[in-house]
mmCIF file of C-alpha atoms and ligand atoms in Angstrom:
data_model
loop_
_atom_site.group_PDB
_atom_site.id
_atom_site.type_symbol
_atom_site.label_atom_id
_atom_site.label_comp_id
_atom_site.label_asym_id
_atom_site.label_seq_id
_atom_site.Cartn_x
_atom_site.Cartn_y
_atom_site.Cartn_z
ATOM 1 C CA UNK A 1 166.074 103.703 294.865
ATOM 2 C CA UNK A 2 165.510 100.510 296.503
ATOM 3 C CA UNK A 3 163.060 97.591 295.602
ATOM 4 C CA UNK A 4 162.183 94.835 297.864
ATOM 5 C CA UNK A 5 162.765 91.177 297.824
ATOM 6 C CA UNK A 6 160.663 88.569 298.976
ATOM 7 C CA UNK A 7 161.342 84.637 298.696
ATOM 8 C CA UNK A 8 158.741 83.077 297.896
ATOM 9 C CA UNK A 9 156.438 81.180 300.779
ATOM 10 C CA UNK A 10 158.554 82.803 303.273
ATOM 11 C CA UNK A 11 158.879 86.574 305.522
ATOM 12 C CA UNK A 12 162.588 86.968 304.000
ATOM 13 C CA UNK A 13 163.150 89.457 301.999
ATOM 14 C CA UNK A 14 165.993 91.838 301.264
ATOM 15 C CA UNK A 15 166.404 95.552 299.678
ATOM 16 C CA UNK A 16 168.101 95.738 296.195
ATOM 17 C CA UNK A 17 168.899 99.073 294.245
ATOM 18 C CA UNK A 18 167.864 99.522 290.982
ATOM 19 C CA UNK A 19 170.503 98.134 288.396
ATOM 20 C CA UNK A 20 171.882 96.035 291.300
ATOM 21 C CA UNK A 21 171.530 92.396 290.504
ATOM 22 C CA UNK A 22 169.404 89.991 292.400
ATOM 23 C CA UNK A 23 172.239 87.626 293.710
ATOM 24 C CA UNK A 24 173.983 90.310 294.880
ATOM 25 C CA UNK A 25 171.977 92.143 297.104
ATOM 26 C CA UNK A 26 170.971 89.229 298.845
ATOM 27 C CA UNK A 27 174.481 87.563 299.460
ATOM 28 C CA UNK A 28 174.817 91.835 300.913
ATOM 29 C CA UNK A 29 172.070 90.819 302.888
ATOM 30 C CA UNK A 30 173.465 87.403 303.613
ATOM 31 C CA UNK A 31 170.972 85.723 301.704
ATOM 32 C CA UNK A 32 172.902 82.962 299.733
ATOM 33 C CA UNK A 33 171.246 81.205 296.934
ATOM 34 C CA UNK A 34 173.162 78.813 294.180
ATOM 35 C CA UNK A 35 175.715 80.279 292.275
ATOM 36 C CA UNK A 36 179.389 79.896 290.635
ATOM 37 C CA UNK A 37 180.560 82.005 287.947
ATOM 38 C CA UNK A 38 178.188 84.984 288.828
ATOM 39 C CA UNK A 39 178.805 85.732 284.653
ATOM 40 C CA UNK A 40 175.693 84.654 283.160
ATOM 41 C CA UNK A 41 177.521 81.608 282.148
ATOM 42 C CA UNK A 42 176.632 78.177 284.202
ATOM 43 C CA UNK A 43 173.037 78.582 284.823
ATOM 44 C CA UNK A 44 172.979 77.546 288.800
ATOM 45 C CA UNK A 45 171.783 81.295 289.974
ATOM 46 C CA UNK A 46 168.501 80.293 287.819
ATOM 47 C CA UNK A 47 165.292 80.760 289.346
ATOM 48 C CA UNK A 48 161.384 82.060 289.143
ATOM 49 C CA UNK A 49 160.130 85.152 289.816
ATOM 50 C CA UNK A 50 156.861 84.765 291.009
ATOM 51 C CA UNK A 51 155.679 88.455 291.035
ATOM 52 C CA UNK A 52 157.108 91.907 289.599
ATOM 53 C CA UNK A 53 159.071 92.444 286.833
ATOM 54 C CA UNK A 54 162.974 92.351 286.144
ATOM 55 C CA UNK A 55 165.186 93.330 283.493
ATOM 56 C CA UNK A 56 166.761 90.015 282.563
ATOM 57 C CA UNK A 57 169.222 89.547 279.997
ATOM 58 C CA UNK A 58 169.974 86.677 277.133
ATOM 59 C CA UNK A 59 171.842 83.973 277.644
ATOM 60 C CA UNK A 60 171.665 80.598 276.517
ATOM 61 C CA UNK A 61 172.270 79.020 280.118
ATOM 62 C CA UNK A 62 169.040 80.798 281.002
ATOM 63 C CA UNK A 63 166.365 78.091 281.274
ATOM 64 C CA UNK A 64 162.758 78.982 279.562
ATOM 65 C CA UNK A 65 160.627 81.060 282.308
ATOM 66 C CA UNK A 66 163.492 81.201 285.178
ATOM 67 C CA UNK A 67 165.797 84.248 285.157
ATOM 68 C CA UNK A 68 169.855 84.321 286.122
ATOM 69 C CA UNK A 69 169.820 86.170 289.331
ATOM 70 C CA UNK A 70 173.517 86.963 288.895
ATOM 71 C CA UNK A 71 172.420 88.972 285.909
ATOM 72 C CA UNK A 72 168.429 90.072 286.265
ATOM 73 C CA UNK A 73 167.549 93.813 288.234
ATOM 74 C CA UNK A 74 164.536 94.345 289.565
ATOM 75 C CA UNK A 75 162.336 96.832 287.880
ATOM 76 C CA UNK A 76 159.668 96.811 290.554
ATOM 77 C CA UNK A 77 159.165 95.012 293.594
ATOM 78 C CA UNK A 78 159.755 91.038 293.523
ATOM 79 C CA UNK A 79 158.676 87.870 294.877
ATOM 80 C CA UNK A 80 161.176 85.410 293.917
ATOM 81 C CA UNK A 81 161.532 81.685 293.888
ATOM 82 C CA UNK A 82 165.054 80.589 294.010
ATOM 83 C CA UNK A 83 166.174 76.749 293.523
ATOM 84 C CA UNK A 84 167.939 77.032 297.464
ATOM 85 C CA UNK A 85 168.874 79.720 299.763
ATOM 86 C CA UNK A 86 169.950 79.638 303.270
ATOM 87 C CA UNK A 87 171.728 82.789 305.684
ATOM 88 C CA UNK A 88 175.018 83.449 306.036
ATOM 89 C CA UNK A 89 176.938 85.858 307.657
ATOM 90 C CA UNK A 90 178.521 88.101 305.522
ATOM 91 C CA UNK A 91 181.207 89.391 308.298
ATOM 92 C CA UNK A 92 182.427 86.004 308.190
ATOM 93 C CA UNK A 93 184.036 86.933 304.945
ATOM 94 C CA UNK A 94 188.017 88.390 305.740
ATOM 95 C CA UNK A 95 190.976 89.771 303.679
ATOM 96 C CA UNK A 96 194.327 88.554 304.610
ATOM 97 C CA UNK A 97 197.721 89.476 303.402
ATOM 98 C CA UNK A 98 199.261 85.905 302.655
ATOM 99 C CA UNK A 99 202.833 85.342 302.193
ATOM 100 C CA UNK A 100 204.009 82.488 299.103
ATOM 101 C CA UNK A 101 206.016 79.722 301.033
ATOM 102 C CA UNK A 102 205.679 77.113 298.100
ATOM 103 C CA UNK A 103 205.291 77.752 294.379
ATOM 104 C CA UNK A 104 205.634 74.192 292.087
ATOM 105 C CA UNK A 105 205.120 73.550 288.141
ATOM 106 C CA UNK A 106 203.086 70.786 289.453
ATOM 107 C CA UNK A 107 201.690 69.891 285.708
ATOM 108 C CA UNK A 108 202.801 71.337 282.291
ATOM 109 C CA UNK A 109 200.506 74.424 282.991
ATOM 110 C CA UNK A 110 199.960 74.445 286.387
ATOM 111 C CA UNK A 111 201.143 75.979 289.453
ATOM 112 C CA UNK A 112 200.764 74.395 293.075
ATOM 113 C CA UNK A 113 200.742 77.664 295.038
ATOM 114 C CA UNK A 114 201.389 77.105 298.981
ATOM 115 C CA UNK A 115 200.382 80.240 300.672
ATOM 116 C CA UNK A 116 200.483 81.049 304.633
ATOM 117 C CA UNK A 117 198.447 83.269 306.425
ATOM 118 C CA UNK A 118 200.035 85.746 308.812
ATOM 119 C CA UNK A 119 201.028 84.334 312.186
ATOM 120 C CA UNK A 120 198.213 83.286 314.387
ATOM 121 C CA UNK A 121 195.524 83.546 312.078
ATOM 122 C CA UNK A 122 193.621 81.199 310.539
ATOM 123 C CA UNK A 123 190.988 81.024 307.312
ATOM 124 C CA UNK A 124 187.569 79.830 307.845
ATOM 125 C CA UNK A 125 186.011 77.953 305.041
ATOM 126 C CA UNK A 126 183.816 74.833 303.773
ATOM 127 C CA UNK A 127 185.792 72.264 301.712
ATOM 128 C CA UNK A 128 184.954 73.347 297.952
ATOM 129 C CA UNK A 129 184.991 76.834 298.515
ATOM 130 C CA UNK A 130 186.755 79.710 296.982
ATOM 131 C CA UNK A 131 189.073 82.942 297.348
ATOM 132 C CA UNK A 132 189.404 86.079 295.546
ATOM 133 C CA UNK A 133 193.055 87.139 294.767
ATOM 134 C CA UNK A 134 193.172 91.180 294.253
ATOM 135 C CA UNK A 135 195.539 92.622 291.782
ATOM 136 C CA UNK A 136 197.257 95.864 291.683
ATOM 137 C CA UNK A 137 195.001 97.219 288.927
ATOM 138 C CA UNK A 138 191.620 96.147 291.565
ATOM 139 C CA UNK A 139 190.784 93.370 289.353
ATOM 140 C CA UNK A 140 190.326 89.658 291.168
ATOM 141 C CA UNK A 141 190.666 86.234 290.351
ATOM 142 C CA UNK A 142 188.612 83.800 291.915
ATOM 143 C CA UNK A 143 190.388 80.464 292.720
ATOM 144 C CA UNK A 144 189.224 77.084 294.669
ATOM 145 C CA UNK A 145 190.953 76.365 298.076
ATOM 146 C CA UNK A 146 192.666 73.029 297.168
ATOM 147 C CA UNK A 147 193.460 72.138 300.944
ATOM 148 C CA UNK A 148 190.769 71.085 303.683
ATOM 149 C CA UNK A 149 189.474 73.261 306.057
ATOM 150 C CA UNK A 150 190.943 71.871 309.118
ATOM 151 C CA UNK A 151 194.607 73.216 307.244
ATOM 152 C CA UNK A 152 193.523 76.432 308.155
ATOM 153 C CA UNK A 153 196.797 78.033 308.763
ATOM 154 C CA UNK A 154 197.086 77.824 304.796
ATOM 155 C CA UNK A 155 195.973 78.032 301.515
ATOM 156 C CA UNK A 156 196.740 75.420 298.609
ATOM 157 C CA UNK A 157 195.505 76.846 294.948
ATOM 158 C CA UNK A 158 195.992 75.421 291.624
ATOM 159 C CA UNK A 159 196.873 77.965 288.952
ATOM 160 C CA UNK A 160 196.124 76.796 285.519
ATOM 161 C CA UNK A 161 198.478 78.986 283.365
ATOM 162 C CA UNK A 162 196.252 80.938 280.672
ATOM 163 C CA UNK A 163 198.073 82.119 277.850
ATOM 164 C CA UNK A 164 198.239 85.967 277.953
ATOM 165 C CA UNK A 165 196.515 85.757 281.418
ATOM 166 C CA UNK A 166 196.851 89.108 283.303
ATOM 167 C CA UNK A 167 197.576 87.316 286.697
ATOM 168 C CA UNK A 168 198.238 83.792 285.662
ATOM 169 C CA UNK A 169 201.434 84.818 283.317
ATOM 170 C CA UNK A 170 202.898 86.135 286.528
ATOM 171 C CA UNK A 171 202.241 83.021 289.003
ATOM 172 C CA UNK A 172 205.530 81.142 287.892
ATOM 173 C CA UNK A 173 207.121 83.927 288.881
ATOM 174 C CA UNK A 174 206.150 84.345 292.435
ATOM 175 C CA UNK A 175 208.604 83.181 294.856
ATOM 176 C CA UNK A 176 208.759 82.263 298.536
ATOM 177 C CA UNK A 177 208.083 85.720 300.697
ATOM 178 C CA UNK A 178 206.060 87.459 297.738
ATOM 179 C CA UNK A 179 202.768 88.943 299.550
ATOM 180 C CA UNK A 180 199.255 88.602 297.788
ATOM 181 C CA UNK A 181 196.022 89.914 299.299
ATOM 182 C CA UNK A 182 192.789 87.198 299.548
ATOM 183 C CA UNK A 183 189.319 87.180 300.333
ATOM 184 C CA UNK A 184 187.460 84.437 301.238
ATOM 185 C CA UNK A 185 185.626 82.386 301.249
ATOM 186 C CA UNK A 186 182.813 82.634 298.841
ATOM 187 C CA UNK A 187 180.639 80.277 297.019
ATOM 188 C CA UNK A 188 178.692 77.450 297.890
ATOM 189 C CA UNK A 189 179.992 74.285 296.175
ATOM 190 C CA UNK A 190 180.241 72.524 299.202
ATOM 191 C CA UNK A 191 179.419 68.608 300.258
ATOM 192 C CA UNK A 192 175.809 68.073 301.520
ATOM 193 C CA UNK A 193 176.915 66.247 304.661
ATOM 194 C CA UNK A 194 173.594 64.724 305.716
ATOM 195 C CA UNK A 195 173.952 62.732 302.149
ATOM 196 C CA UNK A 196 175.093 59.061 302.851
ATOM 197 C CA UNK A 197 174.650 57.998 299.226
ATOM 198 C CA UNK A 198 177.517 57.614 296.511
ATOM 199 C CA UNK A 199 179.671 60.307 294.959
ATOM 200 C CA UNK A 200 180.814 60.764 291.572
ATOM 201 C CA UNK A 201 183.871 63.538 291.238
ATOM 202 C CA UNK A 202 183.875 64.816 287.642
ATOM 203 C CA UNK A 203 186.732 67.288 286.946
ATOM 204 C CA UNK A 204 188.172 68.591 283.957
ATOM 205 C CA UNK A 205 192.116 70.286 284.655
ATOM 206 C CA UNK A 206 192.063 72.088 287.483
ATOM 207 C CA UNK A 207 188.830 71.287 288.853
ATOM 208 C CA UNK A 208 190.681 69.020 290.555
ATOM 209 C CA UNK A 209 191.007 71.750 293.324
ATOM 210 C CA UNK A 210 187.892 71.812 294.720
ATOM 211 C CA UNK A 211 187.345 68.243 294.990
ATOM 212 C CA UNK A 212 190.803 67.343 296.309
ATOM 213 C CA UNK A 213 189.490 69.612 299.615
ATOM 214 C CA UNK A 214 186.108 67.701 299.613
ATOM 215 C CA UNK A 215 187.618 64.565 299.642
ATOM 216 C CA UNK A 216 191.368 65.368 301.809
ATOM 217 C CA UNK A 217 187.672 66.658 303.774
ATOM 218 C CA UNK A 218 185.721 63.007 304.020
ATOM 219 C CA UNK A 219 189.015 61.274 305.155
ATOM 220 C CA UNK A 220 189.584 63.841 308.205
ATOM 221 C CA UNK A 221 186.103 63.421 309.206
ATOM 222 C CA UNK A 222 186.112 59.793 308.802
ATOM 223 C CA UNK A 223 183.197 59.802 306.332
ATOM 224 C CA UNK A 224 182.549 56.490 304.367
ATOM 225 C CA UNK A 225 180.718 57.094 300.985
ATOM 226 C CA UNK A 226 181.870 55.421 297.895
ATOM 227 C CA UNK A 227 183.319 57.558 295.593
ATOM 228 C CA UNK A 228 184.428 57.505 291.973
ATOM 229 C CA UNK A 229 186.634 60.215 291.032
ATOM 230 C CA UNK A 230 186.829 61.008 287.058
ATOM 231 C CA UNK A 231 189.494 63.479 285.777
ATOM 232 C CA UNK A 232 189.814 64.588 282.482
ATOM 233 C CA UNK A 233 192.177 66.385 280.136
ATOM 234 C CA UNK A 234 194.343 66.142 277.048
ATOM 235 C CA UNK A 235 196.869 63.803 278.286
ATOM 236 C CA UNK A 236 198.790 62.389 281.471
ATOM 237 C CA UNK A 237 200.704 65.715 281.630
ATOM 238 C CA UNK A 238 197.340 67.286 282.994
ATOM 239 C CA UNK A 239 197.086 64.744 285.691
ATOM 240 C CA UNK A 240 199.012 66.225 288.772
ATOM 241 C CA UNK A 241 199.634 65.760 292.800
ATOM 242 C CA UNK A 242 198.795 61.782 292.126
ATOM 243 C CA UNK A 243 199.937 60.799 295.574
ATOM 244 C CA UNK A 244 196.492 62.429 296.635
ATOM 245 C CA UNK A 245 195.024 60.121 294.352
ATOM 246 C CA UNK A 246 196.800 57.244 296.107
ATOM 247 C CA UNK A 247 196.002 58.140 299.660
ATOM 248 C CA UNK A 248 192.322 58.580 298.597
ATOM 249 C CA UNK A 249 192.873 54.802 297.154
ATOM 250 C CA UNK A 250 193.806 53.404 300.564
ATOM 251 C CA UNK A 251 191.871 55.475 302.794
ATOM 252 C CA UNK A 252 188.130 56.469 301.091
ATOM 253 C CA UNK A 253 186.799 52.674 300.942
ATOM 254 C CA UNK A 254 185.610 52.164 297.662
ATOM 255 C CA UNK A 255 187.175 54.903 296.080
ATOM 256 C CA UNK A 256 187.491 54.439 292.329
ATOM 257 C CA UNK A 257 189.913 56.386 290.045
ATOM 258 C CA UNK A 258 189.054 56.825 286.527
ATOM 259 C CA UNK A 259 191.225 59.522 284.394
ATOM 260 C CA UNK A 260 189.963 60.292 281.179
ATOM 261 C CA UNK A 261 191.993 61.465 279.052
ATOM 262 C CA UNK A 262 192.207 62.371 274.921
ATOM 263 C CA UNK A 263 195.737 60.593 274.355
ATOM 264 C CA UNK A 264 194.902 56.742 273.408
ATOM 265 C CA UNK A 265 198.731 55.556 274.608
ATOM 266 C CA UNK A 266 197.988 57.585 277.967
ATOM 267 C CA UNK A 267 194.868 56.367 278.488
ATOM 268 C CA UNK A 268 195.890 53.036 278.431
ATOM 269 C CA UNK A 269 199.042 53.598 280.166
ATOM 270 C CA UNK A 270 197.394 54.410 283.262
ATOM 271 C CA UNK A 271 194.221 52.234 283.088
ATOM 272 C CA UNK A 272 192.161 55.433 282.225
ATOM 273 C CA UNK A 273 189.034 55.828 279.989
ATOM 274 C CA UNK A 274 190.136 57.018 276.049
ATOM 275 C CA UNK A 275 187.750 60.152 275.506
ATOM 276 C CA UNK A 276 186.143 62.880 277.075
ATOM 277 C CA UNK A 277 184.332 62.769 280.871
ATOM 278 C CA UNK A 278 181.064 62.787 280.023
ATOM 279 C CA UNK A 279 181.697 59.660 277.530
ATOM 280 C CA UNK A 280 183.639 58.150 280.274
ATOM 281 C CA UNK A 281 180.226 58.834 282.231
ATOM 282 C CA UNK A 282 178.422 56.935 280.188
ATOM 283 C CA UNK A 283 180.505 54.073 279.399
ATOM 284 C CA UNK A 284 181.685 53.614 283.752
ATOM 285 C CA UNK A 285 178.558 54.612 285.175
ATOM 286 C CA UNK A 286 175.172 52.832 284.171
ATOM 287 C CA UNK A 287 172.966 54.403 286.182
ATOM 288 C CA UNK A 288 173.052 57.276 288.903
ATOM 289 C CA UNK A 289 169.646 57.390 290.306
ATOM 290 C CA UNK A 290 170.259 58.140 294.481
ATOM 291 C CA UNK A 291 173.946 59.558 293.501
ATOM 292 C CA UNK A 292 175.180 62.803 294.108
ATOM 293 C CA UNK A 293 177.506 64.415 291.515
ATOM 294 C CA UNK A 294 179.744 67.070 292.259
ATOM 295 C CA UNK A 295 181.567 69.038 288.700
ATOM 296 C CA UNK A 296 184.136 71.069 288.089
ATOM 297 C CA UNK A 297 185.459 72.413 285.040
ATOM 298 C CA UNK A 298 184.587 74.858 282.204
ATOM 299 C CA UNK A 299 180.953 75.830 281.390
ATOM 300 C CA UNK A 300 180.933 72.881 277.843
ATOM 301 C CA UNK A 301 182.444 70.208 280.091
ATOM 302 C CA UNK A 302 180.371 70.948 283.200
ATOM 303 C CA UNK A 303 176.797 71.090 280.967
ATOM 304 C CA UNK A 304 177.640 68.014 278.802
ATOM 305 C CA UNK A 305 178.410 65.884 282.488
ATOM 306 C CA UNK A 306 174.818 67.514 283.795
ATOM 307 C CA UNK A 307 173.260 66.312 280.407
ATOM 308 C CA UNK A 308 174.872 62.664 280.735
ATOM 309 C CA UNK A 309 173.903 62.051 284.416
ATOM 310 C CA UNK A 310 171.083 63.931 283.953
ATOM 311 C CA UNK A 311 169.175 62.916 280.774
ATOM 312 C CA UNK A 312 170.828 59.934 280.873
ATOM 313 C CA UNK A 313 171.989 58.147 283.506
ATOM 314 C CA UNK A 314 168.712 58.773 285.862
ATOM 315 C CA UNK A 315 170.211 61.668 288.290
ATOM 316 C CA UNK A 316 167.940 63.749 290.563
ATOM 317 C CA UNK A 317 168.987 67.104 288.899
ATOM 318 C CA UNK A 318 168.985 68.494 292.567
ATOM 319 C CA UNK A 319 171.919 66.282 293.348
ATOM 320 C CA UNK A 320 174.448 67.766 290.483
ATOM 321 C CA UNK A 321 176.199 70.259 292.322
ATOM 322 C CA UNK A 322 178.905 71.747 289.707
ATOM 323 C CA UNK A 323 181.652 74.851 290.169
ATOM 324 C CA UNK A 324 182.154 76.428 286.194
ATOM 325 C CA UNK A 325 185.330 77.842 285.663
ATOM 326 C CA UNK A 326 185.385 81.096 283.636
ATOM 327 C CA UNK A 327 188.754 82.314 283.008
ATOM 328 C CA UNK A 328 189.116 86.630 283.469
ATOM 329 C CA UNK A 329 188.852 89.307 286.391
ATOM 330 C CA UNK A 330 186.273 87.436 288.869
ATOM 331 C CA UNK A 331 182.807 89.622 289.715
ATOM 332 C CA UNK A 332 182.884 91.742 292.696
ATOM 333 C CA UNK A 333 182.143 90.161 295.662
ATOM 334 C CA UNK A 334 178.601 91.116 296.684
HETATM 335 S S1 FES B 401 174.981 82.192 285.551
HETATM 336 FE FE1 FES B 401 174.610 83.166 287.443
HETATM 337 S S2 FES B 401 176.098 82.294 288.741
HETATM 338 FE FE2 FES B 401 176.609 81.469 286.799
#
């Protein structure tokens, strides 16, 4: 059985079955509101519902009266009021079968994968977006596109090796000519290009994916926004592909690199901020009222940034646009 849709204030409305969840049957309908770890886990699918009732589950990154779409099924009927939403066309989604032409142990526990797409055929995606890898058992991992859209002939991903990981345990492994099948793109962490205003990059590990495409993005297309890239993690071993950093340096004007890392003597060594990323937040940037912030990382890292820049450094909560990172088999795409 079938319930319908509406969005709030508008004629748009989609069908979803009973125990299908809310984000899903409208990215099936290509009706895309926020999301990122579709797990119940970062809290950006939150939203109202207006009218009807849903079966909504716990979870602490549920905010009081809003729902987690990713998670809620109708029981009824619904009008809905999501934070965003816009069409897309879902046929714009494709498989490929890529072939591995690079693998490198780019950091202590990561791999730079380098993956081309058959002959003649090219990906289509915004910078910030992400894949799905399948695996033989029909699980899927869900990994940023590193590389800017205009290298479309390609795929760059940054494989943080988890112990014990199902797929990850097996990425040093791959060699050049090894096959893996993709999906993409999904997901809609993705630079607002009518914004002129400044951009702080906060990224914990390999969060540094995403944002590498936004900003390997902004020089391509010329863009000039100030920038201030912060990148956190244990110590200097975590901090990988530098040279990007560099070419950002010389060709974003006023680009600002800030590590932030938990090592003192590394810290210091390269000119970085001694602590975690939201402290370096707070101590680098005063106030970040007509910013926008864009956050990667794990669901603690990316909620404590939100709370600094939010609560505390005078954001517009609209304008703190974050990709969580939850390790395990990805959710089906919808
Ligand atoms: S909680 Fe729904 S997308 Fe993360």
């Amino acid at each position: 059985m079938a319930y319908d849709i509406r969005i709030a204030g508008t004629d748009l409305h989609f069908a979803c079955e009973a125990g299908q969840n809310v984000l899903d049957a409208g990215l099936k309908a290509g009706i895309e509101m926020p999301y990122s770890c579709r797990k119940g886990v970062c809290g950006n699918c939150a939203g109202g519902v207006a009218r009807g009732e849903v079966n909504s589950p716990p979870s602490e990154a549920k905010p009081a009266g809003q729902h987690l779409f990713c998670q809620c099924t109708p029981l009824g009927d619904l009008e809905i009021v999501p934070e965003a939403w816009h069409r897309f066309d879902p046929s714009a989604r494709k498989t490929f079968t890529v072939k591995v032409f690079r693998n490198t142990l780019a950091a202590e526990d990561v791999s730079v994968l380098q993956l081309r797409l058959p002959a003649g055929q090219r990906a289509k995606f915004k910078a910030g977006q992400y894949l799905q890898v399948s695996l033989p058992d029909g699980s899927r991992r869900s990994y940023s596109m590193a590389n800017p859209p205009h290298e479309s002939d390609s795929l760059q991903l940054h494989i943080r090796h988890v112990p014990g990981g199902q797929f990850t345990q097996l990425v040093p492994q791959l060699k050049a000519g090894d096959t893996l099948q993709v999906e993409l793109p999904f997901g809609n962490f993705e630079l607002k290009e009518e914004s002129t205003g400044p951009m702080l990059c906060v990224v914990g590990g390999t969060g540094f994916a995403p944002v590498k495409s936004l900003l390997d993005d902004l020089v391509k297309k010329g863009v000039k926004r100030p920038v201030t890239l912060i990148w956190g993690g244990r110590n200097s071993g975590g901090l990988y592909l530098l040279a990007a950093v560099e070419r950002w340096k010389k060709l974003l004007p006023g680009f600002r690199f800030l590590p932030a890392l938990e090592d003192a003597a590394d810290a210091q060594a390269h000119d970085g901020f001694h602590g975690r990323v939201d402290d370096a937040v707070r101590t680098h940037c005063p106030q970040l009222a007509g910013h926008e912030v864009y956050c990667c990382g794990s669901p603690p890292m990316v909620s404590a940034v939100r709370k600094a820049c939010v609560e505390e450094r005078g954001l517009d909560p609209h304008h703190f646009f974050s990709d969580v990172f939850v390790p395990g088999p990805a959710a089906p795409p919808g």
